Coordinates of C-alpha atoms in Angstrom, one line a residue:
Chain A
M1 CA -18.6 11.2 -17.1
A2 CA -16.9 14.5 -16.4
V3 CA -19.0 17.3 -14.9
Q4 CA -19.8 20.1 -17.4
V5 CA -20.0 23.6 -16.0
A6 CA -21.4 26.4 -18.1
V7 CA -19.6 29.9 -17.4
I8 CA -21.8 32.7 -18.8
G9 CA -21.5 36.4 -18.8
S10 CA -19.7 39.3 -20.7
G11 CA -17.8 42.5 -19.9
R12 CA -14.1 43.2 -20.2
E13 CA -13.8 44.2 -16.6
H14 CA -14.9 40.8 -15.5
E15 CA -12.4 38.8 -17.6
A16 CA -9.9 38.3 -14.8
R17 CA -12.4 36.5 -12.4
A18 CA -13.8 34.6 -15.3
E19 CA -10.2 33.3 -16.1
E20 CA -9.9 32.1 -12.5
V21 CA -13.3 30.5 -12.5
G22 CA -12.3 28.5 -15.6
Q23 CA -9.0 27.6 -14.2
L24 CA -10.5 26.4 -10.8
L25 CA -13.1 24.4 -12.7
A26 CA -10.4 22.6 -14.9
E27 CA -8.2 22.0 -11.8
R28 CA -11.2 20.0 -10.5
G29 CA -11.7 18.0 -13.4
C30 CA -14.6 19.8 -14.9
I31 CA -15.3 20.6 -18.5
V32 CA -15.9 24.2 -19.2
V33 CA -19.0 25.2 -21.4
T34 CA -19.4 28.7 -22.8
G35 CA -20.9 30.5 -25.6
G36 CA -17.6 30.5 -27.4
G37 CA -17.5 34.0 -27.9
G38 CA -15.3 36.9 -26.4
E39 CA -14.7 38.7 -23.0
V40 CA -15.9 36.4 -20.2
M41 CA -16.4 33.5 -22.4
A42 CA -12.8 33.6 -23.9
A43 CA -11.4 34.2 -20.5
A44 CA -13.1 31.3 -18.8
S45 CA -12.0 29.1 -21.6
R46 CA -8.4 30.4 -21.3
G47 CA -8.3 29.9 -17.8
A48 CA -9.5 26.2 -18.2
K49 CA -6.8 25.6 -20.8
A50 CA -4.1 27.0 -18.8
A51 CA -4.9 24.3 -16.2
G52 CA -5.0 21.5 -18.7
G53 CA -8.6 21.4 -18.9
T54 CA -11.2 20.9 -21.7
T55 CA -13.5 23.5 -23.2
I56 CA -16.6 23.5 -25.3
G57 CA -17.9 26.6 -27.1
I58 CA -21.5 26.7 -28.3
L59 CA -21.9 29.5 -31.0
P60 CA -24.9 31.4 -32.2
G61 CA -23.8 31.8 -35.7
E62 CA -23.1 29.4 -38.7
R63 CA -19.4 29.3 -38.8
R64 CA -16.9 27.3 -36.7
D65 CA -14.1 29.9 -37.0
E66 CA -16.2 32.5 -35.0
A67 CA -15.0 30.6 -31.7
N68 CA -12.4 32.0 -29.7
E69 CA -9.0 30.1 -29.7
W70 CA -9.3 28.5 -26.3
V71 CA -12.3 26.5 -27.4
D72 CA -11.4 22.8 -28.0
H73 CA -14.9 21.6 -29.3
V74 CA -17.0 23.9 -31.2
V75 CA -20.8 23.5 -31.6
V76 CA -22.2 25.6 -34.2
T77 CA -25.9 26.0 -33.7
G78 CA -27.1 28.6 -36.2
I79 CA -29.9 29.7 -34.0
G80 CA -28.8 33.1 -32.7
H81 CA -29.7 34.1 -29.2
A82 CA -31.6 30.8 -28.8
R83 CA -28.3 29.2 -28.4
N84 CA -28.2 30.6 -24.8
L85 CA -30.6 27.9 -23.9
A86 CA -28.2 25.3 -25.2
V87 CA -25.2 26.8 -23.3
V88 CA -26.9 26.5 -19.9
A89 CA -28.8 23.2 -20.7
S90 CA -25.4 21.8 -21.3
G91 CA -24.1 22.6 -17.8
D92 CA -24.6 20.5 -14.7
A93 CA -24.3 23.8 -13.0
V94 CA -23.9 27.3 -14.4
I95 CA -21.7 30.3 -13.0
A96 CA -22.5 33.8 -14.1
V97 CA -19.7 36.4 -14.3
G98 CA -20.8 39.8 -15.1
G99 CA -23.0 39.9 -18.1
S100 CA -25.9 41.9 -19.5
W101 CA -29.4 41.0 -21.0
G102 CA -28.1 37.8 -22.7
T103 CA -26.7 36.5 -19.3
L104 CA -29.9 37.1 -17.6
A105 CA -31.8 35.2 -20.2
E106 CA -29.3 32.3 -19.5
I107 CA -29.8 32.6 -15.7
A108 CA -33.5 32.5 -16.2
F109 CA -33.3 29.4 -18.6
A110 CA -30.9 27.5 -16.3
S111 CA -33.3 28.1 -13.3
R112 CA -36.3 26.9 -15.5
L113 CA -34.4 23.9 -16.4
G114 CA -33.5 23.1 -12.7
R115 CA -29.7 23.8 -13.2
K116 CA -27.9 25.1 -10.2
V117 CA -26.8 28.7 -10.8
V118 CA -24.3 30.9 -9.0
I119 CA -23.8 34.5 -9.5
L120 CA -20.2 35.8 -8.9
E121 CA -20.4 39.4 -7.6
P122 CA -20.8 42.0 -8.9
G123 CA -23.4 40.7 -11.2
H124 CA -27.2 40.5 -11.9
E125 CA -29.4 40.6 -8.9
V126 CA -31.9 37.8 -9.3
E127 CA -34.2 36.7 -6.5
G128 CA -33.5 33.2 -5.5
I129 CA -30.2 32.7 -7.1
P130 CA -27.1 32.2 -4.7
R131 CA -24.2 34.7 -4.9
A132 CA -20.6 34.3 -4.3
S133 CA -18.0 37.1 -3.7
L134 CA -15.0 35.2 -4.9
P135 CA -14.2 32.7 -7.8
E136 CA -13.4 29.8 -5.3
E137 CA -16.6 30.2 -3.5
A138 CA -18.6 30.4 -6.8
V139 CA -17.0 27.1 -7.9
E140 CA -17.7 25.4 -4.5
L141 CA -21.2 26.6 -4.5
A142 CA -21.8 25.3 -8.2
L143 CA -20.4 22.0 -7.5
S144 CA -21.9 21.2 -4.1
G145 CA -24.4 18.6 -4.5
L146 CA -23.5 17.5 -7.9
G147 CA -22.2 13.9 -8.5
G148 CA -19.2 12.9 -10.8
S149 CA -15.7 13.9 -11.0
G150 CA -15.9 17.6 -10.2
A151 CA -17.8 17.0 -6.9
Chain B
M1 CA -7.7 22.6 -34.3
A2 CA -8.9 19.0 -34.8
V3 CA -11.3 18.4 -37.8
Q4 CA -14.9 17.7 -36.6
V5 CA -17.0 15.3 -38.8
A6 CA -20.7 14.8 -38.2
V7 CA -22.1 11.3 -38.7
I8 CA -25.8 11.4 -39.2
G9 CA -28.5 8.7 -39.8
S10 CA -30.5 6.0 -38.3
G11 CA -31.5 2.4 -38.6
R12 CA -30.2 -0.8 -36.7
E13 CA -29.1 -2.4 -40.1
H14 CA -26.6 0.5 -40.6
E15 CA -24.9 0.3 -37.3
A16 CA -22.1 -1.9 -38.3
R17 CA -21.0 0.5 -41.1
A18 CA -21.5 3.5 -38.9
E19 CA -19.2 2.0 -36.2
E20 CA -16.6 1.5 -39.0
V21 CA -17.0 5.1 -40.0
G22 CA -16.6 6.4 -36.5
Q23 CA -13.4 4.3 -36.1
L24 CA -11.9 5.4 -39.2
L25 CA -12.5 9.0 -38.3
A26 CA -11.0 8.7 -35.0
E27 CA -7.9 6.9 -36.5
R28 CA -7.4 10.0 -38.6
G29 CA -7.5 12.3 -35.6
C30 CA -11.1 13.5 -36.3
I31 CA -13.6 14.3 -33.6
V32 CA -16.9 12.6 -34.2
V33 CA -20.0 14.7 -33.9
T34 CA -23.5 13.1 -33.7
G35 CA -27.0 13.7 -32.4
G36 CA -26.0 11.8 -29.3
G37 CA -28.9 9.2 -29.6
G38 CA -29.2 5.6 -30.5
E39 CA -28.4 3.4 -33.6
V40 CA -26.2 5.0 -36.2
M41 CA -25.4 7.8 -33.8
A42 CA -24.4 5.4 -30.9
A43 CA -22.4 3.2 -33.2
A44 CA -20.4 6.0 -34.8
S45 CA -19.5 7.3 -31.3
R46 CA -18.7 3.6 -30.2
G47 CA -16.5 3.2 -33.1
A48 CA -14.6 6.4 -32.4
K49 CA -14.1 5.6 -28.7
A50 CA -12.7 2.1 -29.7
A51 CA -10.1 3.9 -31.7
G52 CA -9.3 6.2 -28.9
G53 CA -11.1 9.2 -30.4
T54 CA -13.1 11.9 -29.0
T55 CA -17.0 12.4 -29.4
I56 CA -19.5 15.1 -29.2
G57 CA -23.3 14.5 -28.9
I58 CA -25.8 17.2 -29.6
L59 CA -29.1 16.3 -28.0
P60 CA -32.7 17.4 -28.9
G61 CA -34.0 17.2 -25.4
E62 CA -33.4 19.0 -22.0
R63 CA -31.4 16.1 -20.1
R64 CA -27.7 15.3 -20.4
D65 CA -28.4 11.7 -19.5
E66 CA -30.3 11.0 -22.6
A67 CA -26.9 10.8 -24.4
N68 CA -25.6 7.3 -25.4
E69 CA -22.7 6.2 -23.3
W70 CA -20.0 6.7 -26.1
V71 CA -20.4 10.5 -26.0
D72 CA -17.6 12.3 -24.3
H73 CA -19.0 15.9 -24.6
V74 CA -22.8 16.3 -24.4
V75 CA -24.7 19.4 -25.7
V76 CA -28.1 19.7 -24.5
T77 CA -29.9 21.9 -26.9
G78 CA -33.6 21.8 -25.7
I79 CA -34.8 22.7 -29.3
G80 CA -36.2 19.3 -30.6
H81 CA -35.7 18.5 -34.2
A82 CA -34.0 22.0 -34.7
R83 CA -31.0 20.4 -33.2
N84 CA -30.4 18.7 -36.6
L85 CA -29.1 22.0 -37.8
A86 CA -26.7 22.3 -35.0
V87 CA -25.3 18.8 -35.6
V88 CA -24.5 19.4 -39.3
A89 CA -23.4 22.9 -38.7
S90 CA -20.8 21.6 -36.3
G91 CA -19.1 19.2 -38.7
D92 CA -16.5 20.4 -41.1
A93 CA -17.9 17.6 -43.2
V94 CA -20.8 15.2 -42.8
I95 CA -21.3 11.5 -43.6
A96 CA -24.7 10.1 -43.8
V97 CA -25.4 6.4 -42.9
G98 CA -28.8 5.2 -43.5
G99 CA -31.4 7.4 -42.0
S100 CA -34.9 8.6 -42.5
W101 CA -36.7 12.1 -42.5
G102 CA -34.5 13.5 -40.0
T103 CA -31.4 12.6 -41.9
L104 CA -32.7 14.1 -45.0
A105 CA -33.3 17.3 -43.2
E106 CA -29.7 17.2 -42.0
I107 CA -28.3 16.5 -45.6
A108 CA -30.3 19.5 -46.7
F109 CA -29.0 21.9 -44.1
A110 CA -25.6 20.7 -44.4
S111 CA -25.7 21.5 -48.1
R112 CA -27.4 24.8 -47.4
L113 CA -24.5 25.8 -45.1
G114 CA -21.8 24.7 -47.6
R115 CA -20.7 21.7 -45.5
K116 CA -19.4 18.8 -47.6
V117 CA -21.8 15.9 -47.4
V118 CA -21.1 12.3 -48.4
I119 CA -23.8 9.5 -48.4
L120 CA -22.7 6.1 -47.6
E121 CA -24.6 3.6 -49.6
P122 CA -27.3 2.4 -49.1
G123 CA -29.1 5.7 -48.2
H124 CA -31.0 8.6 -49.5
E125 CA -30.7 9.4 -53.0
V126 CA -30.3 13.2 -53.2
E127 CA -29.2 15.0 -56.3
G128 CA -25.8 16.6 -56.2
I129 CA -24.6 14.7 -53.1
P130 CA -21.5 12.4 -53.7
R131 CA -21.9 8.6 -52.6
A132 CA -19.6 6.1 -51.3
S133 CA -19.9 2.5 -51.4
L134 CA -17.6 1.6 -48.4
P135 CA -16.9 3.3 -45.1
E136 CA -13.2 3.9 -46.0
E137 CA -14.3 5.7 -49.3
A138 CA -16.9 7.9 -47.5
V139 CA -14.2 9.0 -45.0
E140 CA -11.8 9.8 -47.8
L141 CA -14.3 11.7 -49.8
A142 CA -15.5 13.6 -46.6
L143 CA -12.1 14.8 -45.6
S144 CA -10.8 15.5 -49.1
G145 CA -10.2 19.1 -49.7
L146 CA -10.4 20.0 -45.8
G147 CA -7.6 21.4 -43.9
G148 CA -6.6 20.4 -40.3
S149 CA -5.4 17.2 -38.7
G150 CA -7.9 15.0 -40.4
A151 CA -7.0 15.9 -44.0
Chain C
M1 CA -60.4 27.0 -36.8
A2 CA -59.4 27.7 -40.1
V3 CA -57.0 25.3 -41.9
Q4 CA -53.3 26.7 -42.1
V5 CA -51.3 25.5 -45.1
A6 CA -47.7 26.2 -45.4
V7 CA -46.3 27.2 -48.8
I8 CA -42.6 26.7 -49.0
G9 CA -40.0 27.1 -51.8
S10 CA -37.9 29.6 -53.8
G11 CA -36.9 30.6 -57.4
R12 CA -38.3 33.5 -59.4
E13 CA -39.4 31.2 -62.1
H14 CA -41.9 29.5 -59.7
E15 CA -43.5 32.7 -58.6
A16 CA -46.6 32.6 -61.0
R17 CA -47.6 29.1 -59.8
A18 CA -47.0 29.9 -56.2
E19 CA -49.2 32.9 -56.6
E20 CA -51.9 30.7 -57.9
V21 CA -51.4 28.3 -55.0
G22 CA -51.9 31.2 -52.5
Q23 CA -54.9 32.5 -54.3
L24 CA -56.6 28.9 -54.4
L25 CA -55.9 28.3 -50.7
A26 CA -57.4 31.7 -49.9
E27 CA -60.5 31.0 -51.9
R28 CA -61.0 27.9 -49.9
G29 CA -60.6 29.7 -46.5
C30 CA -57.2 28.6 -45.7
I31 CA -54.6 30.9 -44.0
V32 CA -51.3 30.8 -45.9
V33 CA -48.0 30.3 -43.8
T34 CA -44.8 31.1 -45.4
G35 CA -41.3 31.9 -44.3
G36 CA -42.0 35.5 -44.9
G37 CA -39.4 36.3 -47.4
G38 CA -39.1 36.9 -51.1
E39 CA -39.7 34.9 -54.4
V40 CA -42.1 31.8 -53.9
M41 CA -42.9 33.0 -50.2
A42 CA -43.9 36.6 -51.5
A43 CA -45.8 35.2 -54.3
A44 CA -48.0 32.7 -52.3
S45 CA -48.8 35.5 -49.8
R46 CA -49.6 37.9 -52.7
G47 CA -51.9 35.5 -54.1
A48 CA -53.6 34.9 -50.8
K49 CA -54.1 38.5 -50.3
A50 CA -55.6 39.1 -53.8
A51 CA -58.2 36.6 -53.0
G52 CA -59.0 38.4 -49.7
G53 CA -57.1 35.8 -47.6
T54 CA -55.0 35.8 -44.5
T55 CA -51.2 35.3 -44.4
I56 CA -48.6 34.5 -41.7
G57 CA -44.9 35.0 -42.3
I58 CA -42.3 33.2 -39.9
L59 CA -39.0 35.0 -40.3
P60 CA -35.5 33.7 -39.7
G61 CA -34.0 37.1 -38.4
E62 CA -34.6 39.4 -35.7
R63 CA -36.6 42.2 -37.3
R64 CA -40.1 42.5 -38.3
D65 CA -39.6 44.8 -41.3
E66 CA -37.9 42.0 -43.2
A67 CA -41.2 40.3 -43.9
N68 CA -42.6 40.9 -47.4
E69 CA -45.4 43.4 -47.8
W70 CA -48.1 40.5 -48.3
V71 CA -47.7 39.1 -44.8
D72 CA -50.4 40.2 -42.2
H73 CA -49.1 38.5 -39.2
V74 CA -45.3 38.4 -38.7
V75 CA -43.5 35.9 -36.4
V76 CA -39.9 36.9 -35.9
T77 CA -38.0 33.9 -34.6
G78 CA -34.4 34.8 -34.6
I79 CA -33.3 31.4 -35.0
G80 CA -32.0 31.4 -38.6
H81 CA -32.5 28.3 -40.7
A82 CA -34.2 26.5 -37.9
R83 CA -37.2 28.7 -38.3
N84 CA -37.9 26.2 -41.3
L85 CA -39.0 23.7 -38.7
A86 CA -41.6 26.3 -37.5
V87 CA -42.8 27.0 -40.9
V88 CA -43.8 23.5 -41.8
A89 CA -44.8 22.6 -38.3
S90 CA -47.4 25.5 -38.5
G91 CA -48.9 24.2 -41.6
D92 CA -51.8 21.5 -41.4
A93 CA -50.5 20.6 -44.7
V94 CA -47.5 21.9 -46.8
I95 CA -47.2 22.6 -50.5
A96 CA -43.6 23.0 -52.1
V97 CA -43.2 25.2 -55.1
G98 CA -39.7 24.9 -56.6
G99 CA -37.0 25.5 -54.0
S100 CA -33.4 24.6 -53.0
W101 CA -31.8 23.0 -50.0
G102 CA -33.7 24.9 -47.5
T103 CA -37.1 23.5 -49.1
L104 CA -35.8 20.0 -49.0
A105 CA -35.1 20.5 -45.2
E106 CA -38.7 21.7 -44.8
I107 CA -40.1 18.8 -46.9
A108 CA -38.1 16.4 -44.7
F109 CA -39.1 18.1 -41.3
A110 CA -42.8 18.2 -42.4
S111 CA -42.7 14.5 -43.3
R112 CA -41.0 13.8 -40.0
L113 CA -43.7 15.6 -38.2
G114 CA -46.5 13.8 -40.0
R115 CA -47.7 16.7 -42.1
K116 CA -49.1 16.0 -45.5
V117 CA -46.7 17.3 -48.1
V118 CA -47.3 17.9 -51.7
I119 CA -44.6 18.8 -54.4
L120 CA -45.9 21.1 -57.2
E121 CA -44.0 20.0 -60.3
P122 CA -41.4 20.8 -61.2
G123 CA -39.6 20.5 -58.0
H124 CA -37.6 18.3 -55.7
E125 CA -37.9 14.5 -56.4
V126 CA -38.4 12.9 -52.8
E127 CA -39.4 9.3 -52.6
G128 CA -42.8 9.0 -50.9
I129 CA -44.0 12.5 -51.4
P130 CA -47.0 12.9 -53.8
R131 CA -46.6 15.3 -56.7
A132 CA -49.0 17.6 -58.5
S133 CA -48.7 19.0 -62.0
L134 CA -51.0 21.9 -61.4
P135 CA -51.6 24.4 -58.6
E136 CA -55.2 23.3 -58.3
E137 CA -54.3 19.7 -58.0
A138 CA -51.6 20.5 -55.4
V139 CA -54.1 22.4 -53.3
E140 CA -56.8 19.4 -53.6
L141 CA -54.2 17.0 -52.7
A142 CA -52.8 19.1 -49.7
L143 CA -56.3 19.5 -48.4
S144 CA -57.8 16.1 -49.0
G145 CA -58.2 14.2 -45.7
L146 CA -57.8 17.4 -43.5
G147 CA -60.8 18.6 -41.4
G148 CA -61.7 22.2 -40.8
S149 CA -63.0 25.0 -43.1
G150 CA -60.5 24.4 -46.0
A151 CA -61.5 20.7 -46.6
Chain D
M1 CA -49.5 47.1 -40.6
A2 CA -51.1 46.5 -37.2
V3 CA -48.8 46.9 -34.2
Q4 CA -48.1 43.5 -32.5
V5 CA -47.7 43.3 -28.8
A6 CA -46.5 40.3 -27.0
V7 CA -48.1 39.6 -23.5
I8 CA -46.0 37.2 -21.5
G9 CA -46.3 35.8 -18.0
S10 CA -48.0 33.0 -16.0
G11 CA -49.9 32.5 -12.8
R12 CA -53.6 32.0 -12.4
E13 CA -53.7 35.0 -9.9
H14 CA -52.7 37.2 -12.8
E15 CA -55.3 36.1 -15.2
A16 CA -57.8 39.0 -14.7
R17 CA -55.2 41.5 -15.3
A18 CA -53.9 39.8 -18.3
E19 CA -57.4 39.6 -19.8
E20 CA -57.9 43.2 -19.2
V21 CA -54.5 44.0 -20.9
G22 CA -55.5 41.9 -24.0
Q23 CA -58.9 43.6 -24.2
L24 CA -57.2 47.2 -24.1
L25 CA -54.7 46.3 -26.7
A26 CA -57.4 44.9 -29.1
E27 CA -59.4 48.1 -28.5
R28 CA -56.5 50.0 -29.8
G29 CA -56.1 47.9 -32.8
C30 CA -53.1 45.9 -31.6
I31 CA -52.6 42.3 -32.4
V32 CA -51.9 40.2 -29.3
V33 CA -49.0 37.7 -29.5
T34 CA -48.6 35.1 -26.7
G35 CA -47.0 31.7 -26.2
G36 CA -50.2 30.1 -27.0
G37 CA -50.4 28.3 -23.6
G38 CA -52.6 28.5 -20.4
E39 CA -53.0 31.1 -17.6
V40 CA -51.8 34.6 -18.5
M41 CA -51.4 33.6 -22.2
A42 CA -54.9 32.3 -22.5
A43 CA -56.4 35.3 -20.5
A44 CA -54.8 37.8 -22.8
S45 CA -55.8 36.2 -25.8
R46 CA -59.5 35.8 -24.4
G47 CA -59.6 39.5 -23.5
A48 CA -58.4 40.4 -27.1
K49 CA -61.0 38.1 -28.7
A50 CA -63.7 39.7 -26.4
A51 CA -62.9 43.1 -27.9
G52 CA -63.0 41.7 -31.4
G53 CA -59.2 41.5 -31.7
T54 CA -56.8 39.2 -33.4
T55 CA -54.3 36.7 -31.7
I56 CA -51.2 34.9 -32.5
G57 CA -50.0 32.0 -30.3
I58 CA -46.5 30.7 -30.7
L59 CA -46.2 27.3 -29.2
P60 CA -43.1 25.3 -27.8
G61 CA -44.3 22.0 -29.0
E62 CA -44.9 20.2 -32.3
R63 CA -48.8 20.1 -32.2
R64 CA -51.2 22.9 -33.3
D65 CA -54.0 21.6 -30.9
E66 CA -52.0 22.5 -27.9
A67 CA -52.9 26.2 -28.4
N68 CA -55.6 27.6 -26.2
E69 CA -59.0 28.2 -27.8
W70 CA -58.6 32.1 -28.0
V71 CA -55.7 31.9 -30.5
D72 CA -56.6 32.8 -34.1
H73 CA -53.2 32.0 -35.7
V74 CA -51.0 29.2 -34.4
V75 CA -47.4 29.0 -34.9
V76 CA -45.8 25.6 -34.1
T77 CA -42.2 26.0 -33.6
G78 CA -40.9 22.6 -32.1
I79 CA -38.1 24.3 -30.3
G80 CA -39.1 24.1 -26.7
H81 CA -38.3 27.0 -24.4
A82 CA -36.4 28.7 -27.2
R83 CA -39.7 29.8 -28.5
N84 CA -39.7 32.3 -25.8
L85 CA -37.2 34.2 -28.1
A86 CA -39.7 34.2 -30.9
V87 CA -42.5 35.2 -28.8
V88 CA -40.9 38.5 -27.7
A89 CA -39.1 39.2 -31.0
S90 CA -42.5 39.1 -32.6
G91 CA -43.8 41.8 -30.5
D92 CA -43.2 45.5 -31.4
A93 CA -43.5 45.8 -27.6
V94 CA -43.8 43.4 -24.7
I95 CA -46.0 43.5 -21.5
A96 CA -45.1 41.1 -18.8
V97 CA -48.0 39.9 -16.3
G98 CA -46.8 37.9 -13.4
G99 CA -44.7 35.0 -14.6
S100 CA -41.7 32.9 -13.5
W101 CA -38.4 32.0 -15.1
G102 CA -39.5 31.7 -18.5
T103 CA -41.1 35.1 -18.2
L104 CA -37.8 36.5 -16.9
A105 CA -35.9 34.9 -20.0
E106 CA -38.5 36.6 -22.2
I107 CA -38.0 40.0 -20.5
A108 CA -34.2 39.6 -21.0
F109 CA -34.4 38.5 -24.6
A110 CA -36.9 41.3 -25.4
S111 CA -34.5 43.9 -24.0
R112 CA -31.6 42.3 -25.8
L113 CA -33.4 42.9 -29.0
G114 CA -34.4 46.3 -28.2
R115 CA -38.0 45.7 -27.7
K116 CA -39.8 48.0 -25.3
V117 CA -40.7 46.0 -22.3
V118 CA -43.2 46.9 -19.6
I119 CA -43.7 45.0 -16.3
L120 CA -47.3 45.2 -14.8
E121 CA -47.1 45.0 -11.1
P122 CA -46.8 42.8 -9.2
G123 CA -44.2 41.0 -11.3
H124 CA -40.5 40.5 -11.7
E125 CA -38.1 43.2 -10.5
V126 CA -35.6 43.8 -13.3
E127 CA -33.3 46.8 -13.2
G128 CA -34.1 49.2 -16.0
I129 CA -37.4 47.9 -17.1
P130 CA -40.4 50.4 -16.5
R131 CA -43.2 49.2 -14.3
A132 CA -46.9 50.0 -14.5
S133 CA -49.4 49.6 -11.7
L134 CA -52.7 49.2 -13.8
P135 CA -53.3 47.4 -17.1
E136 CA -54.2 50.7 -18.8
E137 CA -50.9 52.2 -17.7
A138 CA -49.1 49.3 -19.0
V139 CA -50.8 49.5 -22.4
E140 CA -50.1 53.2 -22.6
L141 CA -46.3 52.8 -21.7
A142 CA -45.9 50.0 -24.0
L143 CA -47.4 51.8 -27.0
S144 CA -45.8 55.2 -26.4
G145 CA -43.3 56.0 -29.1
L146 CA -44.3 53.2 -31.3
G147 CA -45.8 54.0 -34.9
G148 CA -48.5 52.1 -36.6
S149 CA -52.2 51.7 -35.8
G150 CA -51.8 51.0 -32.0
A151 CA -49.9 54.3 -31.2

């Protein structure tokens, strides 16, 4: 079964690095999971598609057409911000790129569930969470120790 | 974008028909969405995979390995029975095969969200929900009126 | 600990009976739990307050001020229709008054969780769920077999 | 309508201060909202009850009897860690006492929803969140600027 990696975050200024993360993950055979929205989520999905990968988007609302155009498989949860839990729970590992309060909630939930989390700099400072300065390093760190096709 | 159809239900005695529903949906290019568990959910996913299709499983728990082996893309929600809302919200249409209280909740939520629902007989009697006596008829009914690759 | 009874449903034509249900529950020392919204939910809460009772409203949105004015304690879930699960799970018993798809989902979830459900006529026809023709009978049925102050 | 304040956190070593926070909130007429579990949640509720206050517990599981004994009104959500969203959304303000990943998720969600959050030291270091060194100061900070009976 292919490794699933959740890419979380927000901020237009982080899109280029998120796109690179998505591309690197797809090149390693990983499926990219996001919240299905804009900015970092769209960029990571776009990067994955550019590399021939597969993407899943887990939306907070009730309508499938709210997903960005680079999402292959749309999950419509209808549960608002609580969908953040589903995004990180669905990743075998999680990479945070930029982001605000919603991203911090996701980092915390991912850690609570025992998912491996990596923060790509710049980004939240969270005690105990490893950081990477480059997309390639973030992907390496996230996948290290996981089994499956992406390891 | 491929049409996504949620197949819901439970009961070992309904597995053969669920498998046929999954196969027919995959043959028409639809992605099969289920709750990722056993019985009807597993059978529908197995049928879709036998026809070369793609499957999504939306789990109630917190662990990816609780999905049945015919699920390609696993969404781990961590929200218990509330994941039933996500299952039907993620379908452009919904087909119910057998099932008990959880399935009835899904039929109701799907209708609340305006998703087209078809009950394959035998199954719940719900006023206002169309019924089909055979898997082929259920798939026809579910897809009628939808756009996309499955219509 | 006081018995908590969830009153679910919708429809302006059912408000008078919902108000009576709320009043009867409060007279027996039960706390009335609803979804915190209008129509049947507001009427049941109003009835409970008129009898000096206590009410809890469990809202789907993210703002406390969306509760009706007869709710004492407001729970803001932010999870949309998935809050229906919380409403019935929070009742030791459940009484349905009128209602549409959301109410049917609640009846199903309540049954799935083993909560005692009573449908006050007229209302959904659901196999296996007892029915009452009058508010007093609905309250009696709902409380029969429960322990605590309301039994 | 009484002000509702969510008290979040965990850790046996923080119970004494959580109890004091609960007591101070009750003395000012606030309703204390928690996740209904042990340690900090139980202590805050116990403190509120000792001062004659009212408490609400919002549980992650499906059973009412999982609440601690100092919870007056139990909300059973059935949505696991996603109930953390409901806990903080139900507070007009939020006070964090100790805590681990779940608490960090709550601080983040509360900030995302615009709730006022105060961290009682020692506790998580989160940029932009005000800190208090004593329970009394935490309560003052949390209530400052709110309307209602607790302000």
